PDB file of C-alpha atoms and ligand atoms in Angstrom:
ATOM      1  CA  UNK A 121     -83.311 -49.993 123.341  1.00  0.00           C
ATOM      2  CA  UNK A 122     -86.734 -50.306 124.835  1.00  0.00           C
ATOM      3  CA  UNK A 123     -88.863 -52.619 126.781  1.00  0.00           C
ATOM      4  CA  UNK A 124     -90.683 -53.568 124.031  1.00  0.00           C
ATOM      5  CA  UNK A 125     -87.472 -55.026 122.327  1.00  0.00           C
ATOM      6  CA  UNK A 126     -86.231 -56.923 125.448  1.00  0.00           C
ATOM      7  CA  UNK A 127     -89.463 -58.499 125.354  1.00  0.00           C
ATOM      8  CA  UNK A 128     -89.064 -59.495 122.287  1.00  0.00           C
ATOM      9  CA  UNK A 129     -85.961 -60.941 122.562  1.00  0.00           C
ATOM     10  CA  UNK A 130     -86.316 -62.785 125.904  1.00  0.00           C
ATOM     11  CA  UNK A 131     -89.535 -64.270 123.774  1.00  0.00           C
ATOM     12  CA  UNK A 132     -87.392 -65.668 120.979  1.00  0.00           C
ATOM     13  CA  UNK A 133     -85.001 -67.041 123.491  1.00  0.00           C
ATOM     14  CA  UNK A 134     -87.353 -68.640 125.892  1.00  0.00           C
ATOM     15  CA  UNK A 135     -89.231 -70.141 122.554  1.00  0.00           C
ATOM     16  CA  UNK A 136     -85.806 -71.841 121.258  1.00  0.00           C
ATOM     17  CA  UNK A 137     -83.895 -72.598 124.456  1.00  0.00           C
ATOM     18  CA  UNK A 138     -86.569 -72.509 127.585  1.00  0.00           C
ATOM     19  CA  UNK A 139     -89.216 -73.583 126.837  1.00  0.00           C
ATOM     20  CA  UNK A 140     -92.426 -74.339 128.853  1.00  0.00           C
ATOM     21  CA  UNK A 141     -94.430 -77.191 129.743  1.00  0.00           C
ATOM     22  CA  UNK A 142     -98.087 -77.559 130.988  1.00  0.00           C
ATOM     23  CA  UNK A 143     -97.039 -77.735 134.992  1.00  0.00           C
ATOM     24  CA  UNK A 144     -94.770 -74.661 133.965  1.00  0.00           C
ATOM     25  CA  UNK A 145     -97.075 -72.858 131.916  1.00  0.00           C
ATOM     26  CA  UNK A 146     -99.806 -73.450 134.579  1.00  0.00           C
ATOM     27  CA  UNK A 147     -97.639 -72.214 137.270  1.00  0.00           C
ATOM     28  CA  UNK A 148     -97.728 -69.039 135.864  1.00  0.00           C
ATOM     29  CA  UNK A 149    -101.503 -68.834 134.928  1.00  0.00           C
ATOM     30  CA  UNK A 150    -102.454 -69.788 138.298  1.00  0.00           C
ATOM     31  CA  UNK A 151    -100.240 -67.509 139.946  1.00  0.00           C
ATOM     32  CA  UNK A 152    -101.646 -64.563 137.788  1.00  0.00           C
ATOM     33  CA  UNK A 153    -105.358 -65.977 138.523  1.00  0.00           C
ATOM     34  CA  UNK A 154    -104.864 -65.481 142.004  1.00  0.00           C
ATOM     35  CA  UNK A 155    -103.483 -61.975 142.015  1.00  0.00           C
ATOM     36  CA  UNK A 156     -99.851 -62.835 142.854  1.00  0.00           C
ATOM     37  CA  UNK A 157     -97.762 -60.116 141.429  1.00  0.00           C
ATOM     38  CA  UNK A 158     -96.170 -61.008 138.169  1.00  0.00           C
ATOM     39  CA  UNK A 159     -92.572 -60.892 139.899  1.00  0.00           C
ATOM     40  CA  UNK A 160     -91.491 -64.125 139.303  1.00  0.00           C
ATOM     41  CA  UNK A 161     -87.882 -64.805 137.068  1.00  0.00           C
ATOM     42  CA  UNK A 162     -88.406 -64.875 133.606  1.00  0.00           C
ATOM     43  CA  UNK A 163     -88.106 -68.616 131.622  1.00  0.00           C
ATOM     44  CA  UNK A 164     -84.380 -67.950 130.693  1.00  0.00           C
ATOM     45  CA  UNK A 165     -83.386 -66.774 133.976  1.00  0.00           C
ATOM     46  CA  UNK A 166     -85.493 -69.970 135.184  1.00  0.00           C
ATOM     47  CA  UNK A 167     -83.562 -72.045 132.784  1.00  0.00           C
ATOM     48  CA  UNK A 168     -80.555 -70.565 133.813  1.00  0.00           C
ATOM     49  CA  UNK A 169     -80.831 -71.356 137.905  1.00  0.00           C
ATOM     50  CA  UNK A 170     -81.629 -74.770 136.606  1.00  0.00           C
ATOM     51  CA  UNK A 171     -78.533 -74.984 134.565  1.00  0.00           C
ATOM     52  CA  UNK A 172     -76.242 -73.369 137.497  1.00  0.00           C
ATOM     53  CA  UNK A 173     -78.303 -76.208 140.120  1.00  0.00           C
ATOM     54  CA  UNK A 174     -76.925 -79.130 137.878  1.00  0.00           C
ATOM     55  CA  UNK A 175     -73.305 -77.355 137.072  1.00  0.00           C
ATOM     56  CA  UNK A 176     -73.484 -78.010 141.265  1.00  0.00           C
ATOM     57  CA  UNK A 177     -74.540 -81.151 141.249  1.00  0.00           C
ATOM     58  CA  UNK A 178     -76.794 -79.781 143.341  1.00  0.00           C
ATOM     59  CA  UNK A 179     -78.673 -82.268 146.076  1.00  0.00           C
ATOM     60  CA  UNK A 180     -79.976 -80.069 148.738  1.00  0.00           C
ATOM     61  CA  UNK A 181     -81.427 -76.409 147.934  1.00  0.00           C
ATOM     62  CA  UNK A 182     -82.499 -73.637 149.736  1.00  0.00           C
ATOM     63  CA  UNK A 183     -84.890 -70.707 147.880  1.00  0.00           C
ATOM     64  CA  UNK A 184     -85.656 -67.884 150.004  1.00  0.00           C
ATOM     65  CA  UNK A 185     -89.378 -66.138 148.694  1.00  0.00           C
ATOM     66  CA  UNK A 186     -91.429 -68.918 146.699  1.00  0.00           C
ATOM     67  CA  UNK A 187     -93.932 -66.706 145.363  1.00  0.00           C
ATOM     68  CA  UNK A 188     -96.027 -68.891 143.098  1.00  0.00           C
ATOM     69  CA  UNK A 189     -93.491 -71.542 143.401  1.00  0.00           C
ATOM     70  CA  UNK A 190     -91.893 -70.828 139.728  1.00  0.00           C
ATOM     71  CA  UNK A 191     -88.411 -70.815 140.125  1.00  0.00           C
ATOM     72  CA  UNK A 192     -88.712 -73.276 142.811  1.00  0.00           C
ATOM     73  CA  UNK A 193     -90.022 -75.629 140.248  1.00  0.00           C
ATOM     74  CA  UNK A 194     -86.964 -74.718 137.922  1.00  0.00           C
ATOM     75  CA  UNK A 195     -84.467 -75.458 140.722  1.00  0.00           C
ATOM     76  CA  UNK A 196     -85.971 -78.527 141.878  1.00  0.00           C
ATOM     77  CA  UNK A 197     -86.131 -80.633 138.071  1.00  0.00           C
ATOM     78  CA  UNK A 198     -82.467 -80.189 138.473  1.00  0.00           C
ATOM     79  CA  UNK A 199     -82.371 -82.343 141.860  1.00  0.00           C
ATOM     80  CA  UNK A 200     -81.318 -85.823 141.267  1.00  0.00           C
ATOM     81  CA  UNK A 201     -83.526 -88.666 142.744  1.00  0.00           C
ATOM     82  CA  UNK A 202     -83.588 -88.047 146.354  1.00  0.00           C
ATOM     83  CA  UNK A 203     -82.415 -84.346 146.271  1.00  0.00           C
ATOM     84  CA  UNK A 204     -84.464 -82.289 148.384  1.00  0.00           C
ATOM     85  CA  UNK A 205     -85.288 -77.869 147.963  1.00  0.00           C
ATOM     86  CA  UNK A 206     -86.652 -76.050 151.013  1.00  0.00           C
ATOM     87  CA  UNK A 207     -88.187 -72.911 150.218  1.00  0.00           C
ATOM     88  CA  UNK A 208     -89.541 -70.330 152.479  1.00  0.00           C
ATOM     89  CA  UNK A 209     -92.761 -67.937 152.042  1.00  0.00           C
ATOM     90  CA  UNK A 210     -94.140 -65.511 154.131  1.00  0.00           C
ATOM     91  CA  UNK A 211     -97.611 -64.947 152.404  1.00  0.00           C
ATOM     92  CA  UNK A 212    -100.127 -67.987 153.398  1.00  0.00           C
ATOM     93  CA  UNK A 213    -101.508 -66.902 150.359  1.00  0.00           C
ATOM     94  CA  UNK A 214     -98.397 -67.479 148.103  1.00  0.00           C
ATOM     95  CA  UNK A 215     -97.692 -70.256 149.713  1.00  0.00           C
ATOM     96  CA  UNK A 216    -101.025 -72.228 148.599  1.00  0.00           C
ATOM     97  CA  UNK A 217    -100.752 -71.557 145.175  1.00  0.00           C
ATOM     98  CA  UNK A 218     -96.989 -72.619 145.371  1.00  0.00           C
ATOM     99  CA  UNK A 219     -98.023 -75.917 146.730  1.00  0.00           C
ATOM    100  CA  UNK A 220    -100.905 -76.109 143.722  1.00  0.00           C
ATOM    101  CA  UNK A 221     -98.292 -75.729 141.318  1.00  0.00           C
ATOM    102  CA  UNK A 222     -95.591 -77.792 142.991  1.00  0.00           C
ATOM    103  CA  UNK A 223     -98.202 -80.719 143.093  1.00  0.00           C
ATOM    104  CA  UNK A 224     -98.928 -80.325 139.588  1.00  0.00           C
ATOM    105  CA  UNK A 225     -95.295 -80.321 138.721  1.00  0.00           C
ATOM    106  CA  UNK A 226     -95.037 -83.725 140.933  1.00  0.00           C
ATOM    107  CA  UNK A 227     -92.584 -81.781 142.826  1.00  0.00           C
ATOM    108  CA  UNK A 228     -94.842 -82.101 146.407  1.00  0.00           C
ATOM    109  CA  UNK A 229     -92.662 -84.702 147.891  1.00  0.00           C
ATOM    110  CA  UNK A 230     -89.089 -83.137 146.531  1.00  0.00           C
ATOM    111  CA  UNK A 231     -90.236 -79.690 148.250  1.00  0.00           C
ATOM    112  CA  UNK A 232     -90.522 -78.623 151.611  1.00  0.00           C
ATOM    113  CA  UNK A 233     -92.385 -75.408 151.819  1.00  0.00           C
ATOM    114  CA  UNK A 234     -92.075 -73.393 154.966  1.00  0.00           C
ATOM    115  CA  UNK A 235     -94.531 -71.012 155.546  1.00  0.00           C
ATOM    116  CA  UNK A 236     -93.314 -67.830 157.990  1.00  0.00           C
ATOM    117  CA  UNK A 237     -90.573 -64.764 157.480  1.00  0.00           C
ATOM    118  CA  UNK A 238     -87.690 -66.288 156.413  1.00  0.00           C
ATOM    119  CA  UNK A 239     -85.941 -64.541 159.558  1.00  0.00           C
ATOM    120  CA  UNK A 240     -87.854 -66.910 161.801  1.00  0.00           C
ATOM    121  CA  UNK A 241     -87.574 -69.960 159.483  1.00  0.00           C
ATOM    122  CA  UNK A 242     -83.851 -70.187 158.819  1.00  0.00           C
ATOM    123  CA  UNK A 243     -83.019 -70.419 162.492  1.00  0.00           C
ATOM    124  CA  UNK A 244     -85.242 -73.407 162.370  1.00  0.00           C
ATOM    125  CA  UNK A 245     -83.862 -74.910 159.520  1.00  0.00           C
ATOM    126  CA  UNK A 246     -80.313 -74.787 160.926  1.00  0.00           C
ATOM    127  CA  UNK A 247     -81.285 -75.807 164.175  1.00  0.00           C
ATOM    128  CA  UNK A 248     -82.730 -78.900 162.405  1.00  0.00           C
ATOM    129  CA  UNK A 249     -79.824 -79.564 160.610  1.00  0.00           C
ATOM    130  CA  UNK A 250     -80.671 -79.247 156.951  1.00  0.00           C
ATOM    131  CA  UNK A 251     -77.520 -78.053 155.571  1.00  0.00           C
ATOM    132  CA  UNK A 252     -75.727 -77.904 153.952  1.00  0.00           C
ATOM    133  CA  UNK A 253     -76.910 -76.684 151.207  1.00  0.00           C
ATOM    134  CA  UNK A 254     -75.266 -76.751 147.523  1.00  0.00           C
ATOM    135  CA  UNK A 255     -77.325 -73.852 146.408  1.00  0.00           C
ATOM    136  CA  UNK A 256     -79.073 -71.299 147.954  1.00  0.00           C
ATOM    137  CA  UNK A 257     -81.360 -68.681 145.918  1.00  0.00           C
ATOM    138  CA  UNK A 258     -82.160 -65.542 147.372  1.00  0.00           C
ATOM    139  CA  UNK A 259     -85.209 -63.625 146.144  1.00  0.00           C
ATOM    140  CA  UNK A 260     -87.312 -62.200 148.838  1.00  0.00           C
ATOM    141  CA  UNK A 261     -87.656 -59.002 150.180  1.00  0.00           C
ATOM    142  CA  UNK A 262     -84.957 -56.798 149.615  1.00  0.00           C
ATOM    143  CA  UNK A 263     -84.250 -54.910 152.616  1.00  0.00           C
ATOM    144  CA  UNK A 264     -83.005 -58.496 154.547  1.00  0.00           C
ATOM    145  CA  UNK A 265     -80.661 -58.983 152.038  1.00  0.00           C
ATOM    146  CA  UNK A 266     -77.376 -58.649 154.793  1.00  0.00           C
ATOM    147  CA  UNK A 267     -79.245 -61.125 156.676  1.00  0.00           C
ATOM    148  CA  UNK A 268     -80.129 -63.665 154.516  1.00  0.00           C
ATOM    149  CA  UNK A 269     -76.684 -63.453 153.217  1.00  0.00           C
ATOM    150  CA  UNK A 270     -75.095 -63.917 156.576  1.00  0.00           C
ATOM    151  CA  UNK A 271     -77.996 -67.488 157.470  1.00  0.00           C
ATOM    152  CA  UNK A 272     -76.762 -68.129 153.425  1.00  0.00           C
ATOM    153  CA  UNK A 273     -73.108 -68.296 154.750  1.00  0.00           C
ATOM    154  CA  UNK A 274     -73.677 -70.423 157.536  1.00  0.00           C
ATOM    155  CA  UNK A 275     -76.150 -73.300 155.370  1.00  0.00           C
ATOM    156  CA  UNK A 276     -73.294 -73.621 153.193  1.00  0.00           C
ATOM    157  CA  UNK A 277     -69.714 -75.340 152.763  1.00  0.00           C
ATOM    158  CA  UNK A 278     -66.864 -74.564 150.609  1.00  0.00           C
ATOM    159  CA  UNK A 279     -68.546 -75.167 146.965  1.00  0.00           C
ATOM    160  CA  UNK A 280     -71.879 -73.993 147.085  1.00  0.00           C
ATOM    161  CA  UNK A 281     -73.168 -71.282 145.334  1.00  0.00           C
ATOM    162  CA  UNK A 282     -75.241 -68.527 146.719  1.00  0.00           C
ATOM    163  CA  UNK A 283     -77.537 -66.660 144.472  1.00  0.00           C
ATOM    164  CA  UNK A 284     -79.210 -63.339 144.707  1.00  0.00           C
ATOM    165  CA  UNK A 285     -81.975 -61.635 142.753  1.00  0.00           C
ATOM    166  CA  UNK A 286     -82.675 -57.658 141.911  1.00  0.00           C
ATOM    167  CA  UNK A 287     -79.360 -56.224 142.915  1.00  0.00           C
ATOM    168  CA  UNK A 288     -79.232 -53.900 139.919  1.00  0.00           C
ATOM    169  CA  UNK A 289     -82.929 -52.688 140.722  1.00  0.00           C
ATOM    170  CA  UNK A 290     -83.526 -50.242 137.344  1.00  0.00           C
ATOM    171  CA  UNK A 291     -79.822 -49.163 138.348  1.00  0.00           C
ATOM    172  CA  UNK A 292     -80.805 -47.363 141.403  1.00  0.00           C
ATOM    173  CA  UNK A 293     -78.492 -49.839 143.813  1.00  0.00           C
ATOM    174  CA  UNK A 294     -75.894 -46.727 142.279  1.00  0.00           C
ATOM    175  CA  UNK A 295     -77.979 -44.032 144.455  1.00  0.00           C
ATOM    176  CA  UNK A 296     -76.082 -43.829 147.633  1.00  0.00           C
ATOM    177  CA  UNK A 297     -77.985 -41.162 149.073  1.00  0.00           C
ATOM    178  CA  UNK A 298     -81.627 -43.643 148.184  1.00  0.00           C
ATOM    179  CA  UNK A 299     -83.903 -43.957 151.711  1.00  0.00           C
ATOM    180  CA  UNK A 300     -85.538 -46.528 150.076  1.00  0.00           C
ATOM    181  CA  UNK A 301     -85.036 -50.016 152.187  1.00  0.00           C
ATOM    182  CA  UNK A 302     -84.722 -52.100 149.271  1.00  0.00           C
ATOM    183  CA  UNK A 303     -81.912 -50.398 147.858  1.00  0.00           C
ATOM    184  CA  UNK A 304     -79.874 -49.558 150.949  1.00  0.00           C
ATOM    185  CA  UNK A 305     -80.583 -53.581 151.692  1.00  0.00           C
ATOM    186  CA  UNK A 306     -78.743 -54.512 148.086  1.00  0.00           C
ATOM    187  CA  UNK A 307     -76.521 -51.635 148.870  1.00  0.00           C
ATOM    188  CA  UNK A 308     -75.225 -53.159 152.511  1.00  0.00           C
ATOM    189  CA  UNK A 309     -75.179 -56.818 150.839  1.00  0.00           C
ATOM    190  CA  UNK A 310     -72.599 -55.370 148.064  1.00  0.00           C
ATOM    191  CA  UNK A 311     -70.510 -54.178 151.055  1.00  0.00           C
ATOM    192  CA  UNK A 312     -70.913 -57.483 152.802  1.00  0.00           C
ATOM    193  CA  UNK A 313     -69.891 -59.574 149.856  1.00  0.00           C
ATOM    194  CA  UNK A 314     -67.361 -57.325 148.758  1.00  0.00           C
ATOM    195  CA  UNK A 315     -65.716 -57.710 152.315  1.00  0.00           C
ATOM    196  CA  UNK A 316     -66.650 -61.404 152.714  1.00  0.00           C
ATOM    197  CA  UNK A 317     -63.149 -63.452 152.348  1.00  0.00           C
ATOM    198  CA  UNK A 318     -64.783 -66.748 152.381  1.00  0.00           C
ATOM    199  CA  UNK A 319     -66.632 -65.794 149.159  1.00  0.00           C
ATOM    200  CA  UNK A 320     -65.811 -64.755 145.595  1.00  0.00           C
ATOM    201  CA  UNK A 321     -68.660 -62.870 144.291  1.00  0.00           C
ATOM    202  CA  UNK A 322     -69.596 -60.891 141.218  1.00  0.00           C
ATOM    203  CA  UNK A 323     -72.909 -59.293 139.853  1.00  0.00           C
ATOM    204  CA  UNK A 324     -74.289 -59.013 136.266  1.00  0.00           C
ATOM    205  CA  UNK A 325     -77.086 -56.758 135.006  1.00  0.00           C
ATOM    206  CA  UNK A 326     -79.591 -57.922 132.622  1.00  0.00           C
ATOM    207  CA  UNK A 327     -82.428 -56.895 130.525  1.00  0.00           C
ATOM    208  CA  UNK A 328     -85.337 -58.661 129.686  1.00  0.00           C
ATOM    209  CA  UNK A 329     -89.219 -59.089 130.079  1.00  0.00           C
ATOM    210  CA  UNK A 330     -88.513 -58.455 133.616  1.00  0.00           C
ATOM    211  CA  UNK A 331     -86.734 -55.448 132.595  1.00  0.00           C
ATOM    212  CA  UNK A 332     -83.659 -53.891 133.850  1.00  0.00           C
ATOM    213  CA  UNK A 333     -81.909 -55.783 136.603  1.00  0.00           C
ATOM    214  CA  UNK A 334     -79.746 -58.611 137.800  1.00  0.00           C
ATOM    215  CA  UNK A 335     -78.358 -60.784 140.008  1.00  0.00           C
ATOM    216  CA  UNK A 336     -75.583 -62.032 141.941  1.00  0.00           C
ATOM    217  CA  UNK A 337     -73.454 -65.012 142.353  1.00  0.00           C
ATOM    218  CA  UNK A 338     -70.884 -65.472 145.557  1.00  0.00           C
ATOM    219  CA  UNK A 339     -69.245 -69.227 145.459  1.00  0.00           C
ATOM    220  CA  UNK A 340     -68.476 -70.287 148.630  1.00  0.00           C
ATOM    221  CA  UNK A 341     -64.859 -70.632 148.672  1.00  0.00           C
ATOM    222  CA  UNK A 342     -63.228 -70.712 152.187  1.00  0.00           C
ATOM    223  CA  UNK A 343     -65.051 -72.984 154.583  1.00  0.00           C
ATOM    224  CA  UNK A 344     -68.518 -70.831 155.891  1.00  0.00           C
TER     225      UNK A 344
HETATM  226  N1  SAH B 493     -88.567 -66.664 143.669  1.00  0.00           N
HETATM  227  C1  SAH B 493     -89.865 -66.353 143.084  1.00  0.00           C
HETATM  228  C2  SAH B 493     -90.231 -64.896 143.298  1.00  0.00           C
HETATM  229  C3  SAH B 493     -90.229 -64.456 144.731  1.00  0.00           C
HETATM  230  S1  SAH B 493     -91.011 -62.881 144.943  1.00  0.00           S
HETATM  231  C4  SAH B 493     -89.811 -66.644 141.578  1.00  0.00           C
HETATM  232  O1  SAH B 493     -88.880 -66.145 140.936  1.00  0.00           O
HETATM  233  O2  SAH B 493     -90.697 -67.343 141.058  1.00  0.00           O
HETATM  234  C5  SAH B 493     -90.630 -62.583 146.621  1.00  0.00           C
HETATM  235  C6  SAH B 493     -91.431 -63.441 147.597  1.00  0.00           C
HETATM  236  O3  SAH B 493     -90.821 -63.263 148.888  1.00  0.00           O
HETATM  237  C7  SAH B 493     -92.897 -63.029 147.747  1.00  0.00           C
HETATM  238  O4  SAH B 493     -93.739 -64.133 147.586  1.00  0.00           O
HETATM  239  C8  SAH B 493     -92.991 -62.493 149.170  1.00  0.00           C
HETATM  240  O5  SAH B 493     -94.223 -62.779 149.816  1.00  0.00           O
HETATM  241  C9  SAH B 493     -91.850 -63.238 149.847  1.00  0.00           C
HETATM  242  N2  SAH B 493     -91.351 -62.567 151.059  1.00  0.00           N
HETATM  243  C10 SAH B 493     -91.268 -61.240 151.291  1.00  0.00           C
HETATM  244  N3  SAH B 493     -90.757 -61.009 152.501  1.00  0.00           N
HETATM  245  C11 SAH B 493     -90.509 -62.226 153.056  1.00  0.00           C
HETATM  246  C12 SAH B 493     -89.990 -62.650 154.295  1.00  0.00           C
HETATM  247  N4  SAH B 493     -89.629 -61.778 155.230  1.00  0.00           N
HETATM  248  N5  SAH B 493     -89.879 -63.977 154.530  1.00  0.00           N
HETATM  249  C13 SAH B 493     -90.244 -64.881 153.578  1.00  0.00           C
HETATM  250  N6  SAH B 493     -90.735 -64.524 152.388  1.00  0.00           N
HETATM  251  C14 SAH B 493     -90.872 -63.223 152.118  1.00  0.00           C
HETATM  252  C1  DHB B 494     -89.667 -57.490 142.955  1.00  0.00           C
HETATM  253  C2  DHB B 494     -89.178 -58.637 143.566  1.00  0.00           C
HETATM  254  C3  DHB B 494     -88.519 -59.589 142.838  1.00  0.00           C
HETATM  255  O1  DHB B 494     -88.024 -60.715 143.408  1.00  0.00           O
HETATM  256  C4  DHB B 494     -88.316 -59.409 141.477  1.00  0.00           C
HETATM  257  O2  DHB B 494     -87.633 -60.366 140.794  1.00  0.00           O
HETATM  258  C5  DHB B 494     -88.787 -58.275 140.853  1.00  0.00           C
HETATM  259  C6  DHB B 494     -89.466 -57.317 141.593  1.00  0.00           C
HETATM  260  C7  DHB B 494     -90.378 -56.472 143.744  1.00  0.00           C
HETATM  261  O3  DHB B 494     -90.544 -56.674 144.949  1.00  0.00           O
HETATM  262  O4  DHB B 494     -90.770 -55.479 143.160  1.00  0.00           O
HETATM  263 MG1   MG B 495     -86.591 -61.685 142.146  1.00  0.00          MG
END
């Protein structure tokens, strides 16, 4: 099994089951253009947040790390009229292509983009009173997993559906002894969610043109 062949494959399934339009299509072009790195999700894995957005009925979403805005735009076209996404970016510079593309996807007035760490952003955005939130999709950096877990808890209710990207990382989240900060940040969120009783939470590695990886899904089931 190689690269190559994932490729491949996520290629023939994004062409049958996800595929793209112009505002997606140009999300991605102008993201590249202006040197973002290419680490967005990959059209099925787009498709799919979309798919697990509506299976919530999902009116109110949180994305933490926008990047280009590309899986913000997949979340959001599954937000019934009126349904609002915040999503919160770090880099200025991310941030104004995201807003490029959300415009372009007509998505300007459906998403609030907050520009800052997310560390200093969430305390605002509970302090304002924008929960809770149905879904929340986690996909910034790596190390803060714990805490974006723990400000994921407290957006929530019983029913929503927390989300989080990269916890399989190539398969080194298995290397207990890594001193990298990404890893040991998946590492302590597997603790926390394995002793978390007010979620039920499992993980599932995948392969594709984003090669070897996956992600995480805790449903809120005890009241946050
Ligand atoms: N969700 C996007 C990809 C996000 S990449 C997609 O799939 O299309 C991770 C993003 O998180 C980057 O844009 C990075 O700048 C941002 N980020 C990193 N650290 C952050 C922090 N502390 N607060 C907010 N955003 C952060
Ligand atoms: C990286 C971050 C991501 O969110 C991702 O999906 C892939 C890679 C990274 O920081 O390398
Ligand atoms: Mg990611």
């Amino acid at each position: 099994m190689s690269q190559q062949q994932w490729t491949a494959v996520d290629r023939y399934i994004t062409d049958q089951l996800a595929p793209h339009d112009e505002a997606l299509e140009e999300a991605l072009r102008a993201s590249d253009a202006a040197g973002l790195p290419p680490i967005h999700v990959a059209p099925n894995q787009g498709k799919f947040l979309h798919l697990l957005a509506l299976l919530q009925g999902a009116r109110n979403i949180l994305e933490v790390g926008t990047l280009g805005g590309y899986s913000t735009i997949w979340l959001a076209r599954a937000l019934p009229p009126g349904g609002r996404l915040v999503t919160l970016e770090m880099d200025p510079k991310h941030a104004e292509v995201a807003r490029a593309n959300l415009a372009r996807a007509g998505l300007s007035e459906v998403v609030d983009l907050r520009v800052g760490r997310a560390l200093d952003t969430l305390p605002l955005i509970a302090a304002e009173k924008r929960g809770p939130f149905d879904v929340v999709f986690i996909d910034a950096d790596k190390r803060s997993n714990p805490d974006y877990f723990q400000w994921a808890l407290k957006l929530t209710r019983k029913g929503s559906l927390i989300i989080i990207d990269n916890v399989v990382r190539n398969g080194a989240v298995v290397d207990a002894t890594s001193t990298d900060p990404n890893i040991q940040g998946v590492r302590r969120l597997y603790e926390m969610l394995a002793a978390e009783p007010r979620v039920s939470t499992t993980a599932v590695q995948t392969v594709g043109s984003k090669g070897y990886d996956g992600f995480a899904m805790a449903l809120v089931t005890g009241d946050a």
